Amino acid sequence: MRVFNERGYEGTSMEVLAQRLGITKSAIYYHVSGKDELLRLSVDRALDALFAVVEEEASTTGRAIDRLEHVVRRSIEVLVAELPFVTLLLRVRGNTRVERQALARRREFDLVVSDLVEQAEAEGSIRPDVDPALTTRLLFGMVNSIIEWYRPSRGLRAEQVADAVTKIAFDGLRTGSRKPA
Amino acid sequence: MRVFNERGYEGTSMEVLAQRLGITKSAIYYHVSGKDELLRLSVDRALDALFAVVEEEASTTGRAIDRLEHVVRRSIEVLVAELPFVTLLLRVRGNTRVERQALARRREFDLVVSDLVEQAEAEGSIRPDVDPALTTRLLFGMVNSIIEWYRPSRGLRAEQVADAVTKIAFDGLRTGSRKPA
């Protein structure tokens, strides 16, 4: 994953991967069919973790606003725990079948979140004057931007980042003063 | 810019640029010294537009919270108006001197914003329990994520996107109910 993220997936050959791992190419081919399968395993690891989040009890029971906040917080934890895998996932552009499948699963995840935003609007816990799809994009735009600067070595915990995101975005999303009822 | 964004700057040769422009390489070299200068002209176009924003009257006079909101709104307008140039700027990774200069100017811009967040906290118009540097990163993470999905052809105006961002982030950033005084 590190090599893919440094050089880009397209720019990385099996030769380079073998060198970096200190093994032969045939040793890699013993385990996987090729670069494509390595990419699939990696982006699936990130996607499986994100889909596990939306199946957690706190994501499926209770008020939609609380479920949405739970999904956002836990997505940030996944992003930090699986940083190189999520980074690779977010850089996928759809050039191969594996990449297109990953993009399709990302869209599916976005739909789950967008549906939560709609439900939260319906229950009256989110301001009604924001578009659910646009809100989902901007909210996860903020969440996903964490890959650009987060470095575990700097001692900032996932929880602190999640606190900051929910303070900024949710006190804005929740109905309250300054916001239409 | 389109070719750089499609193939990546590293992956684009002058040969490819000449083909795409339908002119010879020497015709390009008549105007610029090379790929590096093209990159510099492009990222400077984006950076100059962003720095012009922070020098506008509404960015320099009045309450810090209003100046911050103005900078966010106008940055979104610049991003939409100069989409391929800002996209290229945001993908720069610091591999060459031109790229490092661009990153240095981005950091300078971030500092201006981060300073506005601090001033807004000091004047009491932003909740005091968010870190200015982290807030700047997340706020511009949301703003910059727009390059990932915004397509002018879909009819969504910059103003509508700016409205959504300020509704989500600013009603959260402004002191009010649910937030500590």
mmCIF file of C-alpha atoms in Angstrom:
data_model
loop_
_atom_site.group_PDB
_atom_site.id
_atom_site.type_symbol
_atom_site.label_atom_id
_atom_site.label_comp_id
_atom_site.label_asym_id
_atom_site.label_seq_id
_atom_site.Cartn_x
_atom_site.Cartn_y
_atom_site.Cartn_z
ATOM 1 C CA MET A 1 0.000 0.000 0.000
ATOM 2 C CA ARG A 2 2.781 2.397 0.832
ATOM 3 C CA VAL A 3 4.386 1.935 -2.577
ATOM 4 C CA PHE A 4 1.007 2.299 -4.332
ATOM 5 C CA ASN A 5 0.348 5.510 -2.420
ATOM 6 C CA GLU A 6 3.827 6.911 -3.046
ATOM 7 C CA ARG A 7 4.056 6.154 -6.769
ATOM 8 C CA GLY A 8 0.420 5.800 -7.689
ATOM 9 C CA TYR A 9 -1.134 2.446 -8.544
ATOM 10 C CA GLU A 10 -0.563 2.899 -12.300
ATOM 11 C CA GLY A 11 3.068 3.816 -11.778
ATOM 12 C CA THR A 12 3.881 0.750 -9.658
ATOM 13 C CA SER A 13 5.130 -2.461 -11.290
ATOM 14 C CA MET A 14 5.217 -5.933 -9.700
ATOM 15 C CA GLU A 15 9.000 -5.634 -10.079
ATOM 16 C CA VAL A 16 9.051 -2.584 -7.814
ATOM 17 C CA LEU A 17 6.736 -4.270 -5.284
ATOM 18 C CA ALA A 18 8.984 -7.353 -5.184
ATOM 19 C CA GLN A 19 12.093 -5.204 -4.660
ATOM 20 C CA ARG A 20 10.466 -3.263 -1.855
ATOM 21 C CA LEU A 21 9.249 -6.442 -0.158
ATOM 22 C CA GLY A 22 12.656 -8.068 -0.606
ATOM 23 C CA ILE A 23 11.135 -11.144 -2.278
ATOM 24 C CA THR A 24 10.847 -12.391 -5.844
ATOM 25 C CA LYS A 25 7.947 -11.580 -8.164
ATOM 26 C CA SER A 26 7.035 -15.279 -8.299
ATOM 27 C CA ALA A 27 6.734 -15.302 -4.505
ATOM 28 C CA ILE A 28 4.079 -12.575 -4.850
ATOM 29 C CA TYR A 29 2.329 -14.456 -7.678
ATOM 30 C CA TYR A 30 2.166 -17.511 -5.405
ATOM 31 C CA HIS A 31 -0.297 -15.549 -3.221
ATOM 32 C CA VAL A 32 -2.119 -13.243 -5.636
ATOM 33 C CA SER A 33 -2.910 -13.288 -9.342
ATOM 34 C CA GLY A 34 -1.377 -9.843 -9.883
ATOM 35 C CA LYS A 35 -1.407 -6.142 -9.111
ATOM 36 C CA ASP A 36 -5.139 -5.986 -9.677
ATOM 37 C CA GLU A 37 -5.843 -8.484 -6.916
ATOM 38 C CA LEU A 38 -3.570 -6.589 -4.521
ATOM 39 C CA LEU A 39 -5.569 -3.462 -5.234
ATOM 40 C CA ARG A 40 -8.859 -5.312 -4.722
ATOM 41 C CA LEU A 41 -7.724 -6.802 -1.399
ATOM 42 C CA SER A 42 -6.619 -3.369 -0.233
ATOM 43 C CA VAL A 43 -9.649 -1.320 -1.202
ATOM 44 C CA ASP A 44 -11.955 -4.103 0.047
ATOM 45 C CA ARG A 45 -10.242 -3.945 3.417
ATOM 46 C CA ALA A 46 -11.129 -0.242 3.642
ATOM 47 C CA LEU A 47 -14.644 -0.733 2.240
ATOM 48 C CA ASP A 48 -15.422 -3.743 4.471
ATOM 49 C CA ALA A 49 -14.449 -1.695 7.527
ATOM 50 C CA LEU A 50 -16.701 1.190 6.419
ATOM 51 C CA PHE A 51 -19.649 -1.114 5.698
ATOM 52 C CA ALA A 52 -19.162 -2.777 9.095
ATOM 53 C CA VAL A 53 -19.631 0.703 10.607
ATOM 54 C CA VAL A 54 -23.048 1.229 9.015
ATOM 55 C CA GLU A 55 -24.173 -2.146 10.368
ATOM 56 C CA GLU A 56 -23.275 -1.373 13.972
ATOM 57 C CA GLU A 57 -26.193 -1.110 16.364
ATOM 58 C CA ALA A 58 -25.627 2.609 16.948
ATOM 59 C CA SER A 59 -25.851 3.136 13.169
ATOM 60 C CA THR A 60 -29.162 1.307 12.829
ATOM 61 C CA THR A 61 -31.175 2.141 15.942
ATOM 62 C CA GLY A 62 -32.194 5.428 17.515
ATOM 63 C CA ARG A 63 -32.660 8.892 16.048
ATOM 64 C CA ALA A 64 -31.272 9.423 12.553
ATOM 65 C CA ILE A 65 -29.170 12.405 13.679
ATOM 66 C CA ASP A 66 -27.428 10.250 16.307
ATOM 67 C CA ARG A 67 -26.951 7.397 13.829
ATOM 68 C CA LEU A 68 -25.453 9.860 11.335
ATOM 69 C CA GLU A 69 -23.091 11.262 13.957
ATOM 70 C CA HIS A 70 -22.076 7.711 14.922
ATOM 71 C CA VAL A 71 -21.316 6.827 11.285
ATOM 72 C CA VAL A 72 -19.208 9.987 10.879
ATOM 73 C CA ARG A 73 -17.255 9.374 14.105
ATOM 74 C CA ARG A 74 -16.630 5.705 13.368
ATOM 75 C CA SER A 75 -15.678 6.437 9.742
ATOM 76 C CA ILE A 76 -12.981 8.765 11.051
ATOM 77 C CA GLU A 77 -11.749 5.985 13.354
ATOM 78 C CA VAL A 78 -11.637 3.567 10.392
ATOM 79 C CA LEU A 79 -9.832 6.160 8.283
ATOM 80 C CA VAL A 80 -7.169 6.623 10.949
ATOM 81 C CA ALA A 81 -6.846 2.872 11.740
ATOM 82 C CA GLU A 82 -6.659 1.876 8.066
ATOM 83 C CA LEU A 83 -4.972 5.041 6.761
ATOM 84 C CA PRO A 84 -2.977 3.581 3.797
ATOM 85 C CA PHE A 85 -5.942 1.454 2.662
ATOM 86 C CA VAL A 86 -8.478 4.283 2.843
ATOM 87 C CA THR A 87 -5.983 6.620 1.137
ATOM 88 C CA LEU A 88 -5.661 4.170 -1.758
ATOM 89 C CA LEU A 89 -9.451 3.785 -1.916
ATOM 90 C CA LEU A 90 -9.996 7.547 -2.096
ATOM 91 C CA ARG A 91 -7.491 7.913 -4.935
ATOM 92 C CA VAL A 92 -9.114 5.256 -7.133
ATOM 93 C CA ARG A 93 -10.227 6.870 -10.400
ATOM 94 C CA GLY A 94 -12.074 4.045 -12.168
ATOM 95 C CA ASN A 95 -9.521 3.004 -14.806
ATOM 96 C CA THR A 96 -9.920 -0.765 -14.253
ATOM 97 C CA ARG A 97 -12.744 -3.151 -13.344
ATOM 98 C CA VAL A 98 -11.463 -3.449 -9.764
ATOM 99 C CA GLU A 99 -11.404 0.362 -9.491
ATOM 100 C CA ARG A 100 -14.919 0.681 -10.906
ATOM 101 C CA GLN A 101 -16.189 -1.915 -8.407
ATOM 102 C CA ALA A 102 -14.570 0.073 -5.601
ATOM 103 C CA LEU A 103 -16.198 3.289 -6.844
ATOM 104 C CA ALA A 104 -19.574 1.501 -6.985
ATOM 105 C CA ARG A 105 -19.206 0.393 -3.350
ATOM 106 C CA ARG A 106 -18.181 3.932 -2.360
ATOM 107 C CA ARG A 107 -21.349 5.265 -3.997
ATOM 108 C CA GLU A 108 -23.370 2.634 -2.111
ATOM 109 C CA PHE A 109 -21.836 3.847 1.163
ATOM 110 C CA ASP A 110 -22.609 7.465 0.201
ATOM 111 C CA LEU A 111 -26.240 6.471 -0.405
ATOM 112 C CA VAL A 112 -26.519 4.993 3.087
ATOM 113 C CA VAL A 113 -25.197 8.256 4.556
ATOM 114 C CA SER A 114 -27.332 10.420 2.296
ATOM 115 C CA ASP A 115 -30.374 8.373 3.377
ATOM 116 C CA LEU A 116 -29.503 9.044 7.030
ATOM 117 C CA VAL A 117 -29.330 12.791 6.280
ATOM 118 C CA GLU A 118 -32.795 12.572 4.677
ATOM 119 C CA GLN A 119 -34.202 10.688 7.660
ATOM 120 C CA ALA A 120 -32.691 13.240 10.033
ATOM 121 C CA GLU A 121 -34.360 16.031 8.047
ATOM 122 C CA ALA A 122 -37.658 14.130 8.167
ATOM 123 C CA GLU A 123 -37.459 13.720 11.957
ATOM 124 C CA GLY A 124 -36.678 17.438 12.241
ATOM 125 C CA SER A 125 -33.230 17.071 13.790
ATOM 126 C CA ILE A 126 -31.304 18.541 10.838
ATOM 127 C CA ARG A 127 -32.015 21.891 9.197
ATOM 128 C CA PRO A 128 -34.361 21.330 6.283
ATOM 129 C CA ASP A 129 -32.653 23.775 3.934
ATOM 130 C CA VAL A 130 -29.688 21.592 3.000
ATOM 131 C CA ASP A 131 -29.720 19.075 0.184
ATOM 132 C CA PRO A 132 -29.002 15.531 1.504
ATOM 133 C CA ALA A 133 -26.709 14.508 -1.384
ATOM 134 C CA LEU A 134 -24.735 17.778 -1.276
ATOM 135 C CA THR A 135 -24.527 17.597 2.522
ATOM 136 C CA THR A 136 -23.206 14.023 2.336
ATOM 137 C CA ARG A 137 -20.536 15.087 -0.146
ATOM 138 C CA LEU A 138 -19.399 18.050 1.931
ATOM 139 C CA LEU A 139 -19.533 16.165 5.234
ATOM 140 C CA PHE A 140 -17.483 13.273 3.876
ATOM 141 C CA GLY A 141 -15.328 15.770 1.975
ATOM 142 C CA MET A 142 -14.335 17.087 5.386
ATOM 143 C CA VAL A 143 -13.880 13.551 6.790
ATOM 144 C CA ASN A 144 -11.896 12.273 3.806
ATOM 145 C CA SER A 145 -9.619 15.328 3.747
ATOM 146 C CA ILE A 146 -8.058 13.926 6.913
ATOM 147 C CA ILE A 147 -5.926 11.553 4.785
ATOM 148 C CA GLU A 148 -4.125 14.586 3.350
ATOM 149 C CA TRP A 149 -2.520 15.658 6.603
ATOM 150 C CA TYR A 150 -3.119 13.069 9.348
ATOM 151 C CA ARG A 151 0.082 11.393 10.550
ATOM 152 C CA PRO A 152 -0.249 8.948 13.492
ATOM 153 C CA SER A 153 3.209 9.947 14.740
ATOM 154 C CA ARG A 154 2.040 13.449 15.647
ATOM 155 C CA GLY A 155 0.032 12.169 18.605
ATOM 156 C CA LEU A 156 -3.392 13.498 17.571
ATOM 157 C CA ARG A 157 -5.925 10.760 18.316
ATOM 158 C CA ALA A 158 -8.788 9.743 16.015
ATOM 159 C CA GLU A 159 -11.176 10.703 18.800
ATOM 160 C CA GLN A 160 -9.878 14.281 18.883
ATOM 161 C CA VAL A 161 -10.282 14.624 15.131
ATOM 162 C CA ALA A 162 -13.794 13.132 15.343
ATOM 163 C CA ASP A 163 -14.666 15.601 18.122
ATOM 164 C CA ALA A 164 -13.522 18.527 15.962
ATOM 165 C CA VAL A 165 -15.468 17.312 12.911
ATOM 166 C CA THR A 166 -18.686 16.758 14.843
ATOM 167 C CA LYS A 167 -18.356 20.090 16.654
ATOM 168 C CA ILE A 168 -17.907 21.962 13.376
ATOM 169 C CA ALA A 169 -20.333 20.095 11.177
ATOM 170 C CA PHE A 170 -22.989 18.868 13.604
ATOM 171 C CA ASP A 171 -23.570 21.951 15.643
ATOM 172 C CA GLY A 172 -24.156 23.402 12.209
ATOM 173 C CA LEU A 173 -26.369 20.579 11.041
ATOM 174 C CA ARG A 174 -28.480 20.289 14.171
ATOM 175 C CA THR A 175 -31.456 22.593 14.351
ATOM 176 C CA GLY A 176 -30.987 25.370 16.894
ATOM 177 C CA SER A 177 -30.604 29.137 17.024
ATOM 178 C CA ARG A 178 -29.719 30.916 13.753
ATOM 179 C CA LYS A 179 -31.185 27.990 11.837
ATOM 180 C CA PRO A 180 -34.648 27.683 10.325
ATOM 181 C CA ALA A 181 -36.972 25.360 12.263
ATOM 182 C CA MET B 1 -4.056 21.574 -17.337
ATOM 183 C CA ARG B 2 -6.567 18.988 -18.460
ATOM 184 C CA VAL B 3 -3.799 16.629 -19.565
ATOM 185 C CA PHE B 4 -1.841 17.177 -16.337
ATOM 186 C CA ASN B 5 -4.980 16.418 -14.313
ATOM 187 C CA GLU B 6 -5.869 13.340 -16.378
ATOM 188 C CA ARG B 7 -2.423 11.733 -16.443
ATOM 189 C CA GLY B 8 -0.757 13.356 -13.487
ATOM 190 C CA TYR B 9 2.001 15.941 -13.895
ATOM 191 C CA GLU B 10 4.787 13.318 -13.613
ATOM 192 C CA GLY B 11 3.140 11.105 -16.220
ATOM 193 C CA THR B 12 2.811 13.873 -18.827
ATOM 194 C CA SER B 13 5.601 14.495 -21.356
ATOM 195 C CA MET B 14 6.043 17.606 -23.503
ATOM 196 C CA GLU B 15 5.471 15.239 -26.444
ATOM 197 C CA VAL B 16 1.987 14.402 -25.152
ATOM 198 C CA LEU B 17 1.213 18.073 -24.488
ATOM 199 C CA ALA B 18 2.285 19.022 -28.026
ATOM 200 C CA GLN B 19 0.102 16.260 -29.522
ATOM 201 C CA ARG B 20 -2.902 17.322 -27.504
ATOM 202 C CA LEU B 21 -2.431 20.981 -28.432
ATOM 203 C CA GLY B 22 -1.891 20.055 -32.064
ATOM 204 C CA ILE B 23 1.380 21.983 -32.238
ATOM 205 C CA THR B 24 5.052 21.050 -32.184
ATOM 206 C CA LYS B 25 7.145 20.777 -29.029
ATOM 207 C CA SER B 26 9.348 23.633 -30.251
ATOM 208 C CA ALA B 27 6.253 25.825 -30.529
ATOM 209 C CA ILE B 28 5.681 25.222 -26.802
ATOM 210 C CA TYR B 29 9.342 25.846 -25.980
ATOM 211 C CA TYR B 30 9.070 29.194 -27.789
ATOM 212 C CA HIS B 31 6.737 30.324 -24.973
ATOM 213 C CA VAL B 32 7.917 28.440 -21.902
ATOM 214 C CA SER B 33 11.177 26.889 -20.762
ATOM 215 C CA GLY B 34 9.532 23.510 -20.103
ATOM 216 C CA LYS B 35 6.976 21.487 -18.199
ATOM 217 C CA ASP B 36 8.118 23.003 -14.935
ATOM 218 C CA GLU B 37 7.265 26.508 -16.074
ATOM 219 C CA LEU B 38 3.817 25.369 -17.265
ATOM 220 C CA LEU B 39 3.196 23.937 -13.817
ATOM 221 C CA ARG B 40 4.393 27.131 -12.149
ATOM 222 C CA LEU B 41 2.171 29.338 -14.342
ATOM 223 C CA SER B 42 -0.812 27.111 -13.561
ATOM 224 C CA VAL B 43 -0.470 26.791 -9.814
ATOM 225 C CA ASP B 44 0.404 30.494 -9.566
ATOM 226 C CA ARG B 45 -2.832 31.328 -11.376
ATOM 227 C CA ALA B 46 -4.757 29.432 -8.665
ATOM 228 C CA LEU B 47 -2.638 30.816 -5.822
ATOM 229 C CA ASP B 48 -2.775 34.423 -7.082
ATOM 230 C CA ALA B 49 -6.572 34.198 -7.212
ATOM 231 C CA LEU B 50 -6.697 32.844 -3.642
ATOM 232 C CA PHE B 51 -4.317 35.509 -2.329
ATOM 233 C CA ALA B 52 -6.368 38.197 -4.087
ATOM 234 C CA VAL B 53 -9.343 36.949 -2.018
ATOM 235 C CA VAL B 54 -7.606 37.496 1.311
ATOM 236 C CA GLU B 55 -6.754 41.057 0.254
ATOM 237 C CA GLU B 56 -10.337 42.025 -0.575
ATOM 238 C CA GLU B 57 -11.892 44.651 1.675
ATOM 239 C CA ALA B 58 -14.408 42.185 3.132
ATOM 240 C CA SER B 59 -11.481 39.927 4.102
ATOM 241 C CA THR B 60 -9.594 42.675 5.908
ATOM 242 C CA THR B 61 -12.224 44.854 7.604
ATOM 243 C CA GLY B 62 -15.024 44.038 10.009
ATOM 244 C CA ARG B 63 -15.494 41.192 12.468
ATOM 245 C CA ALA B 64 -13.144 38.219 12.071
ATOM 246 C CA ILE B 65 -16.056 35.760 11.772
ATOM 247 C CA ASP B 66 -17.470 37.707 8.808
ATOM 248 C CA ARG B 67 -14.036 38.017 7.213
ATOM 249 C CA LEU B 68 -13.533 34.258 7.622
ATOM 250 C CA GLU B 69 -16.899 33.517 6.059
ATOM 251 C CA HIS B 70 -16.077 35.867 3.180
ATOM 252 C CA VAL B 71 -12.741 34.108 2.563
ATOM 253 C CA VAL B 72 -14.464 30.701 2.557
ATOM 254 C CA ARG B 73 -17.221 31.832 0.161
ATOM 255 C CA ARG B 74 -14.821 33.550 -2.239
ATOM 256 C CA SER B 75 -12.372 30.615 -2.123
ATOM 257 C CA ILE B 76 -15.210 28.376 -3.305
ATOM 258 C CA GLU B 77 -15.933 30.829 -6.127
ATOM 259 C CA VAL B 78 -12.239 30.793 -7.118
ATOM 260 C CA LEU B 79 -12.184 26.993 -6.941
ATOM 261 C CA VAL B 80 -15.173 26.733 -9.271
ATOM 262 C CA ALA B 81 -13.963 29.480 -11.655
ATOM 263 C CA GLU B 82 -10.420 28.090 -11.861
ATOM 264 C CA LEU B 83 -11.295 24.409 -11.380
ATOM 265 C CA PRO B 84 -8.481 22.745 -13.423
ATOM 266 C CA PHE B 85 -5.861 25.092 -11.956
ATOM 267 C CA VAL B 86 -6.963 24.618 -8.342
ATOM 268 C CA THR B 87 -7.248 20.850 -8.924
ATOM 269 C CA LEU B 88 -3.639 20.763 -10.119
ATOM 270 C CA LEU B 89 -2.559 22.898 -7.159
ATOM 271 C CA LEU B 90 -4.249 20.579 -4.654
ATOM 272 C CA ARG B 91 -2.551 17.509 -6.155
ATOM 273 C CA VAL B 92 0.965 18.943 -5.933
ATOM 274 C CA ARG B 93 3.090 16.712 -3.684
ATOM 275 C CA GLY B 94 6.386 18.587 -3.433
ATOM 276 C CA ASN B 95 8.604 16.542 -5.755
ATOM 277 C CA THR B 96 10.176 19.548 -7.530
ATOM 278 C CA ARG B 97 11.226 23.077 -6.589
ATOM 279 C CA VAL B 98 8.130 24.529 -8.297
ATOM 280 C CA GLU B 99 5.922 22.111 -6.336
ATOM 281 C CA ARG B 100 7.631 22.962 -3.046
ATOM 282 C CA GLN B 101 7.152 26.684 -3.730
ATOM 283 C CA ALA B 102 3.454 26.030 -4.382
ATOM 284 C CA LEU B 103 3.150 24.070 -1.121
ATOM 285 C CA ALA B 104 4.874 26.923 0.737
ATOM 286 C CA ARG B 105 2.355 29.431 -0.661
ATOM 287 C CA ARG B 106 -0.530 27.080 0.271
ATOM 288 C CA ARG B 107 0.792 26.947 3.834
ATOM 289 C CA GLU B 108 0.989 30.752 3.845
ATOM 290 C CA PHE B 109 -2.675 30.917 2.778
ATOM 291 C CA ASP B 110 -3.586 28.384 5.505
ATOM 292 C CA LEU B 111 -1.852 30.595 8.051
ATOM 293 C CA VAL B 112 -3.939 33.612 7.025
ATOM 294 C CA VAL B 113 -7.111 31.538 7.487
ATOM 295 C CA SER B 114 -5.914 29.992 10.727
ATOM 296 C CA ASP B 115 -5.150 33.511 12.008
ATOM 297 C CA LEU B 116 -8.723 34.574 11.157
ATOM 298 C CA VAL B 117 -10.062 31.574 13.122
ATOM 299 C CA GLU B 118 -7.931 32.671 16.089
ATOM 300 C CA GLN B 119 -9.151 36.261 15.844
ATOM 301 C CA ALA B 120 -12.757 35.048 15.647
ATOM 302 C CA GLU B 121 -12.204 33.001 18.792
ATOM 303 C CA ALA B 122 -10.668 36.032 20.506
ATOM 304 C CA GLU B 123 -13.630 38.257 19.605
ATOM 305 C CA GLY B 124 -15.953 35.526 20.924
ATOM 306 C CA SER B 125 -17.743 34.828 17.647
ATOM 307 C CA ILE B 126 -16.424 31.262 17.232
ATOM 308 C CA ARG B 127 -16.673 28.528 19.838
ATOM 309 C CA PRO B 128 -13.500 28.567 21.912
ATOM 310 C CA ASP B 129 -13.147 24.764 22.106
ATOM 311 C CA VAL B 130 -11.808 24.174 18.593
ATOM 312 C CA ASP B 131 -8.151 24.336 17.644
ATOM 313 C CA PRO B 132 -7.571 27.036 14.968
ATOM 314 C CA ALA B 133 -5.105 24.965 12.900
ATOM 315 C CA LEU B 134 -7.282 21.827 12.999
ATOM 316 C CA THR B 135 -10.389 23.885 12.211
ATOM 317 C CA THR B 136 -8.658 25.467 9.215
ATOM 318 C CA ARG B 137 -7.664 22.041 7.902
ATOM 319 C CA LEU B 138 -11.155 20.607 8.270
ATOM 320 C CA LEU B 139 -12.899 23.704 6.924
ATOM 321 C CA PHE B 140 -10.675 23.837 3.841
ATOM 322 C CA GLY B 141 -10.832 20.027 3.647
ATOM 323 C CA MET B 142 -14.546 20.485 3.059
ATOM 324 C CA VAL B 143 -13.969 23.355 0.600
ATOM 325 C CA ASN B 144 -11.216 21.575 -1.336
ATOM 326 C CA SER B 145 -13.206 18.325 -1.585
ATOM 327 C CA ILE B 146 -15.422 20.167 -4.056
ATOM 328 C CA ILE B 147 -12.848 19.512 -6.818
ATOM 329 C CA GLU B 148 -13.578 15.783 -6.489
ATOM 330 C CA TRP B 149 -17.168 15.991 -7.705
ATOM 331 C CA TYR B 150 -17.985 19.486 -8.964
ATOM 332 C CA ARG B 151 -18.748 19.604 -12.697
ATOM 333 C CA PRO B 152 -19.857 22.981 -14.116
ATOM 334 C CA SER B 153 -22.106 21.190 -16.630
ATOM 335 C CA ARG B 154 -24.447 19.951 -13.909
ATOM 336 C CA GLY B 155 -25.833 23.426 -13.305
ATOM 337 C CA LEU B 156 -24.992 23.755 -9.609
ATOM 338 C CA ARG B 157 -23.713 27.296 -9.072
ATOM 339 C CA ALA B 158 -20.692 28.220 -6.936
ATOM 340 C CA GLU B 159 -23.027 30.318 -4.815
ATOM 341 C CA GLN B 160 -25.213 27.306 -3.969
ATOM 342 C CA VAL B 161 -22.177 25.279 -2.934
ATOM 343 C CA ALA B 162 -20.888 28.207 -0.847
ATOM 344 C CA ASP B 163 -24.309 28.507 0.822
ATOM 345 C CA ALA B 164 -24.244 24.813 1.747
ATOM 346 C CA VAL B 165 -20.692 24.984 3.123
ATOM 347 C CA THR B 166 -21.366 28.062 5.231
ATOM 348 C CA LYS B 167 -24.676 26.649 6.507
ATOM 349 C CA ILE B 168 -22.993 23.407 7.589
ATOM 350 C CA ALA B 169 -19.708 24.731 8.901
ATOM 351 C CA PHE B 170 -20.565 28.231 10.113
ATOM 352 C CA ASP B 171 -23.702 27.590 11.993
ATOM 353 C CA GLY B 172 -21.450 25.122 13.765
ATOM 354 C CA LEU B 173 -18.588 27.545 14.184
ATOM 355 C CA ARG B 174 -20.634 30.495 15.368
ATOM 356 C CA THR B 175 -21.370 30.636 19.058
ATOM 357 C CA GLY B 176 -25.002 29.946 19.791
ATOM 358 C CA SER B 177 -27.165 27.325 21.477
ATOM 359 C CA ARG B 178 -25.582 23.906 22.114
ATOM 360 C CA LYS B 179 -22.161 25.517 22.084
ATOM 361 C CA PRO B 180 -20.071 26.650 25.043
ATOM 362 C CA ALA B 181 -19.968 30.431 25.468
#
